[in-house]
Coordinates of C-alpha atoms in Angstrom, one line a residue:
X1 CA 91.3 13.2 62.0
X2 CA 92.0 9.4 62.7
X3 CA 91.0 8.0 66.0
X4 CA 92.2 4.5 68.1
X5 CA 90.2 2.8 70.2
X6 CA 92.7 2.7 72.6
X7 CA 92.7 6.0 72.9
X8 CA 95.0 7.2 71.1
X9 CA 94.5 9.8 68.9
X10 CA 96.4 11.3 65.4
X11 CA 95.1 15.0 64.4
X12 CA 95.8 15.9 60.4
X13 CA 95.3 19.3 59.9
X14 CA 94.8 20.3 56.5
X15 CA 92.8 20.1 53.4
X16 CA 90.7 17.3 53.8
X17 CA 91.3 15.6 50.7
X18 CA 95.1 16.2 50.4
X19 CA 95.4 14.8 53.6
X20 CA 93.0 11.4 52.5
X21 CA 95.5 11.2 49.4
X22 CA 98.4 10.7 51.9
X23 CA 96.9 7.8 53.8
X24 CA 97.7 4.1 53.3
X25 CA 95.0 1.8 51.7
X26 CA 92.5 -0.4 53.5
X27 CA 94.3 1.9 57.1
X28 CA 90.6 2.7 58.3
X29 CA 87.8 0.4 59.9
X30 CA 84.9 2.7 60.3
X31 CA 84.4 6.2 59.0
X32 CA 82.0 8.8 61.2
X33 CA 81.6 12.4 59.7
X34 CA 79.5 15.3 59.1
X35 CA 80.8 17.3 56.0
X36 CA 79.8 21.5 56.1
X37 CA 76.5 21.5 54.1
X38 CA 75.4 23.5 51.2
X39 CA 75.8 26.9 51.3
X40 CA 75.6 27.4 55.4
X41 CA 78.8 28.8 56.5
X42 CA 81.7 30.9 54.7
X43 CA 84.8 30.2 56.2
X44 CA 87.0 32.5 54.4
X45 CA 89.3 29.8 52.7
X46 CA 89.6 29.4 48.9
X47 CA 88.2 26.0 48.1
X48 CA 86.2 25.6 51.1
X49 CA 83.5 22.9 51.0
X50 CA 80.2 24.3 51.0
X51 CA 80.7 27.1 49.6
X52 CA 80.6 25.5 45.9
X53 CA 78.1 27.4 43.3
X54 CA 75.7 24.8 43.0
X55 CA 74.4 21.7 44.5
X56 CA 75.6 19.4 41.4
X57 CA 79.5 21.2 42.6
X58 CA 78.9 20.5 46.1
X59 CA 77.9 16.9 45.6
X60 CA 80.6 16.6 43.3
X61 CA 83.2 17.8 46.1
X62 CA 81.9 15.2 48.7
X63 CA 82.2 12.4 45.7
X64 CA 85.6 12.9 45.4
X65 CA 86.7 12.9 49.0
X66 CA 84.8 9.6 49.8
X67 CA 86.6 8.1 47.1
X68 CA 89.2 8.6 48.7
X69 CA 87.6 7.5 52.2
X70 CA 86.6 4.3 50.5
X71 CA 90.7 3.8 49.3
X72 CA 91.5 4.1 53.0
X73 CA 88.7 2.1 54.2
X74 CA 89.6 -2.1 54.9
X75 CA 87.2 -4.0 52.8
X76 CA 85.1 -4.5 55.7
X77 CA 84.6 -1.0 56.5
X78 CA 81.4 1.1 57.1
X79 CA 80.5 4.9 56.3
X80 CA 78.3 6.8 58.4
X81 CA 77.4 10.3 56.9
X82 CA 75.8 12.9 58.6
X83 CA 73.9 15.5 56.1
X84 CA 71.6 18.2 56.9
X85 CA 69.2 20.3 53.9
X86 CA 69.2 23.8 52.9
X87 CA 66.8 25.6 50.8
X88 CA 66.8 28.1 48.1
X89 CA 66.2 31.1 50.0
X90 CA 65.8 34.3 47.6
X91 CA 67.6 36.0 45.1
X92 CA 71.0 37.3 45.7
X93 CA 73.3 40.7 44.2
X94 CA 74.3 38.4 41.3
X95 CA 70.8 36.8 40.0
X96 CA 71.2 33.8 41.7
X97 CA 70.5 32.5 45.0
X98 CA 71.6 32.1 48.2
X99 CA 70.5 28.9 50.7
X100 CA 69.4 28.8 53.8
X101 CA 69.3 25.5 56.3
X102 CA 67.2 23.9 57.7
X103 CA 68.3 24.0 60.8
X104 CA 66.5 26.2 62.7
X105 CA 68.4 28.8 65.4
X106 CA 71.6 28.0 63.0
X107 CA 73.4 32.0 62.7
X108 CA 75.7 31.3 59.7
X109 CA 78.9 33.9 59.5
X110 CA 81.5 33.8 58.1
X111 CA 85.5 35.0 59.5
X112 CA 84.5 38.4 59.3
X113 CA 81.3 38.2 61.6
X114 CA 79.2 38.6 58.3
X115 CA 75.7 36.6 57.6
X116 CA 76.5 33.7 55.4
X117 CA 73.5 35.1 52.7
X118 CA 75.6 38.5 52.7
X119 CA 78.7 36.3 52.1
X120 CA 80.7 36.5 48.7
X121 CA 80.6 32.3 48.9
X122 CA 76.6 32.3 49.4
X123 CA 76.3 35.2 46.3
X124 CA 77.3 32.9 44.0
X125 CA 75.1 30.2 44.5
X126 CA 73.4 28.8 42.4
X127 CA 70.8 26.1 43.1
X128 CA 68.9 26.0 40.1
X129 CA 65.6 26.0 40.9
X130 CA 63.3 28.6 42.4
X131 CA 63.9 30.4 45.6
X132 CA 61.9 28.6 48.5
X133 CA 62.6 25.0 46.8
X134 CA 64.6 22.6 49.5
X135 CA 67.4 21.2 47.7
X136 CA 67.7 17.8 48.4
X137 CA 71.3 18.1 49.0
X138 CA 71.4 14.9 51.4
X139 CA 69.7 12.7 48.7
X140 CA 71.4 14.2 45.9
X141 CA 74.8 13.3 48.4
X142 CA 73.5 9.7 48.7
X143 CA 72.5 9.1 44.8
X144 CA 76.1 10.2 44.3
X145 CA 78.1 7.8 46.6
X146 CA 75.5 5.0 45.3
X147 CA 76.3 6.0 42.1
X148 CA 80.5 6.0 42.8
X149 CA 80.4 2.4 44.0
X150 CA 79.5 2.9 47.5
X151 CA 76.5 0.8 48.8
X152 CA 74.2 2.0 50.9
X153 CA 72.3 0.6 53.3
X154 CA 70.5 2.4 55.5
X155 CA 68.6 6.2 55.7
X156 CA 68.8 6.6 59.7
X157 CA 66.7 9.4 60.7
X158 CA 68.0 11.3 63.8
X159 CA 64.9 12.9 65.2
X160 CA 65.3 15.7 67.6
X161 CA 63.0 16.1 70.3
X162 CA 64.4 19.5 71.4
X163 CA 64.8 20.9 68.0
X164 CA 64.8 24.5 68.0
X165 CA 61.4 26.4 66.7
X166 CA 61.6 27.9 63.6
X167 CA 59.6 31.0 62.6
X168 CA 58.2 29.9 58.8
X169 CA 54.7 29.7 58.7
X170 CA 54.1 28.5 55.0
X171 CA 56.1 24.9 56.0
X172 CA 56.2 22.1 59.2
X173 CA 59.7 23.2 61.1
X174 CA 62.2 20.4 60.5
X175 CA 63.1 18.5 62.7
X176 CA 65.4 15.9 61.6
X177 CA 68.7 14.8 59.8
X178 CA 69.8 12.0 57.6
X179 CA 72.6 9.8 59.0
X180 CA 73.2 7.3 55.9
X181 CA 75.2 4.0 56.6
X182 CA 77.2 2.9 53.3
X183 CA 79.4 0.2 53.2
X184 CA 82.8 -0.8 51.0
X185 CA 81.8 -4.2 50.0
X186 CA 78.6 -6.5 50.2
X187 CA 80.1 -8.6 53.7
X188 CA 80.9 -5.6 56.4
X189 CA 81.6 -5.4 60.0
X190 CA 78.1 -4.9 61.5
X191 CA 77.5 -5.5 65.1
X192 CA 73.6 -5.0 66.0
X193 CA 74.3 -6.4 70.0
X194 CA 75.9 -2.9 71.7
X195 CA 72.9 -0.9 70.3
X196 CA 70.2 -3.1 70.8
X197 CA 67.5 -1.9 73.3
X198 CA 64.8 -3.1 75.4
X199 CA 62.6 -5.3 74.5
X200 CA 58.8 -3.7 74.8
X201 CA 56.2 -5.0 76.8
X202 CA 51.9 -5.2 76.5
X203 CA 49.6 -6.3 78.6
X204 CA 48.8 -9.7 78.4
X205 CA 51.9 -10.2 76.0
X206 CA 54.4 -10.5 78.2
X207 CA 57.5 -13.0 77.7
X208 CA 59.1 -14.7 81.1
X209 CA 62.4 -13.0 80.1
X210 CA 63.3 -10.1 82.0
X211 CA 65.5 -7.1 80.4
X212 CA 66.4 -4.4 82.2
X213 CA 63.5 -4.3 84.6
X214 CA 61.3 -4.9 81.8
X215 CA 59.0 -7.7 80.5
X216 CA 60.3 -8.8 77.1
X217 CA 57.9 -10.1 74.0
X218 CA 58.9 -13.2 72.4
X219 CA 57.4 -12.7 68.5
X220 CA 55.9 -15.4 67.1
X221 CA 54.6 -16.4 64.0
X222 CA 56.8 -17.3 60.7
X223 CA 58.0 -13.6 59.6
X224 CA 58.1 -12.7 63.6
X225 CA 62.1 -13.0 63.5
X226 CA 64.5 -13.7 65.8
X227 CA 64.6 -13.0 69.3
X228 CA 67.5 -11.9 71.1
X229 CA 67.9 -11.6 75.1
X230 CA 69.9 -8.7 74.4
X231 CA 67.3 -6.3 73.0
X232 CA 65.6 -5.5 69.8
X233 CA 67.1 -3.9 66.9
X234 CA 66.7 -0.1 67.3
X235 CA 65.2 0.6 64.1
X236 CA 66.3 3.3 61.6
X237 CA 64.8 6.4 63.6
X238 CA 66.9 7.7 66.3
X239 CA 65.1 10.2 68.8
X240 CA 68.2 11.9 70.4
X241 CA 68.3 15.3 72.0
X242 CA 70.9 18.0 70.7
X243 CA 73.6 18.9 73.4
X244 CA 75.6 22.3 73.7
X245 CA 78.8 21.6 73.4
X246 CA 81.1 24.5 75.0
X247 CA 83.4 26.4 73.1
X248 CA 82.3 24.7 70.0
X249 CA 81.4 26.0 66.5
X250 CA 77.1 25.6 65.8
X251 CA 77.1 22.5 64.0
X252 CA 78.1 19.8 66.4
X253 CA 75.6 16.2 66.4
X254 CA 75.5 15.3 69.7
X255 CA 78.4 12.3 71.2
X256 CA 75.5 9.4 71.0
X257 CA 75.8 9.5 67.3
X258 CA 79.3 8.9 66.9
X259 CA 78.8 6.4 70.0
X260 CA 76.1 4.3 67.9
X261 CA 77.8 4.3 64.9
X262 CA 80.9 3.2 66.0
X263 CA 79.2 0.7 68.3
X264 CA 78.0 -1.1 65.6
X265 CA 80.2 -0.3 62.3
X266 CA 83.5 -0.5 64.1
X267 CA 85.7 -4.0 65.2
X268 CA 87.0 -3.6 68.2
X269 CA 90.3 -2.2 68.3
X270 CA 89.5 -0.9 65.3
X271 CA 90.8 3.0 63.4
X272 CA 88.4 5.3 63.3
X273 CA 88.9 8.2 60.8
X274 CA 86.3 11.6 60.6
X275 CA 87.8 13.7 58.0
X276 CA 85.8 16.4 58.9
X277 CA 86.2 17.0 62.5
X278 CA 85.3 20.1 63.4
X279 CA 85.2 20.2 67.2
X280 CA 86.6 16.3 67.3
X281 CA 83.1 15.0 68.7
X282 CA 83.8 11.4 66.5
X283 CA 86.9 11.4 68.6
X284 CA 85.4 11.9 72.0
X285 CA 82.9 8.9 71.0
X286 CA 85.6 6.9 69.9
X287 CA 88.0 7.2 72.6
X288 CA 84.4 6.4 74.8

């Protein structure tokens, strides 16, 4: 799915890569997605994403359609990937394992109303490694891009202060996701100011600039940095709640994302393109 900034909006439906083949070079200014992770969902198609019978596949799947990502992408362009874990959750029919995420209150099934672990995809799985092992996958996923000539500059963890309770008692629930920035090339479009955020105050360190009804700290010292009216950089750890999202499949990252991404990663004016849209959430940000 490619999105305008004025609104506009072109759908593609097909197979993501097919369609990625078919777009010009250099077309795209900022790329926002979450790909189907490892082993979650079956989805009943031949070829699906996800559904590959091991992690090495899988990565291998998301390699080649960012290539193609990056051949549409203008020189300047960012990537922002959303990935979630799974783990090896138990032997399946065929001697192999199935996976389970690791995002708790997540009911996998596939067309026919079927658990995703009862699934012919998830029987076929192989993750190599013991049952009860997490995989990796969105570290494996990163390693792979580096690897492909992407480069990647940031690991921004979206921490979720309503995640749902998971019932394991042998592990800490998870509650987080990796949202890696990569860029094209070494000079990218990167704008800090529409994400920046207040500037916070202690007592008896309190600037004489005012931002947002708040006392700003000036730093000082030589490795203090630079100080900006306009708030302070918002770090790599984003604390934003998961929304419902009506009518929607289970896997949708709340509009903010998106928002901050293409806040930053995105000229004005600018295309963005989410090749995996899902319920078009990069779209609703975008057009925002």
């Amino acid at each position: 799915m490619k999105y305008y900034a004025d609104d506009q909006a072109t759908l593609y439906l097909g197979d993501a890569l097919e369609v990625l083949r078919a777009l010009p070079d250099g077309s795209i200014n900022c790329c926002v997605t979450s790909p189907p992770y490892f082993g979650l969902r079956d989805y009943g198609v031949a070829g699906q994403i996800g559904a590959e019978a091991s992690p090495a596949e899988f990565v291998a799947a998301l390699v080649a359609v960012f290539a193609e990502v990056r051949r549409v992408l203008a020189d300047d362009g960012t990537l922002w990937l959303n990935l979630g874990d799974s783990y090896a959750s138990g032997s399946s029919n065929n001697g192999g394992y199935s996976a389970k995420s690791t995002l708790a209150g997540f009911t996998s099934l596939s067309t026919k109303g079927r658990l995703a672990n009862d699934s012919t995809a998830a029987h076929r799985l192989d993750p190599g490694v013991p049952a009860k092992n997490m995989l990796g996958i969105p570290w494996r996923a990163a390693f792979a891009l580096q690897d492909d000539g992407w480069i990647l500059r940031n690991d921004i963890i979206w921490a979720k202060p309503n995640g749902m309770p998971e019932s394991v008692t042998d592990r800490l629930s998870t509650k987080h996701e990796h949202l890696f920035l990569f860029a094209k090339s070494r000079r990218y479009w990167f704008d800090l100011e529409p994400i920046r955020e207040p500037h916070v105050s202690e007592p008896g360190r309190e600037g004489e600039n005012c931002l947002r009804g708040q006392k700003a700290i000036r730093p000082v010292g030589p490795n203090s940095g630079s100080y900006s009216d306009g708030g302070r950089n918002p770090g790599d750890v984003w604390t934003i709640a998961t929304q419902p999202f009506s009518e929607a499949h289970f896997a949708v990252f709340p509009v903010e994302i998106p928002r901050r991404a293409i806040a930053a990663g995105c000229k004005p004016g600018g295309v963005v393109l989410d090749p995996f849209s899902g319920s078009g959430t990069t779209g609703l940000a975008a057009a925002q």
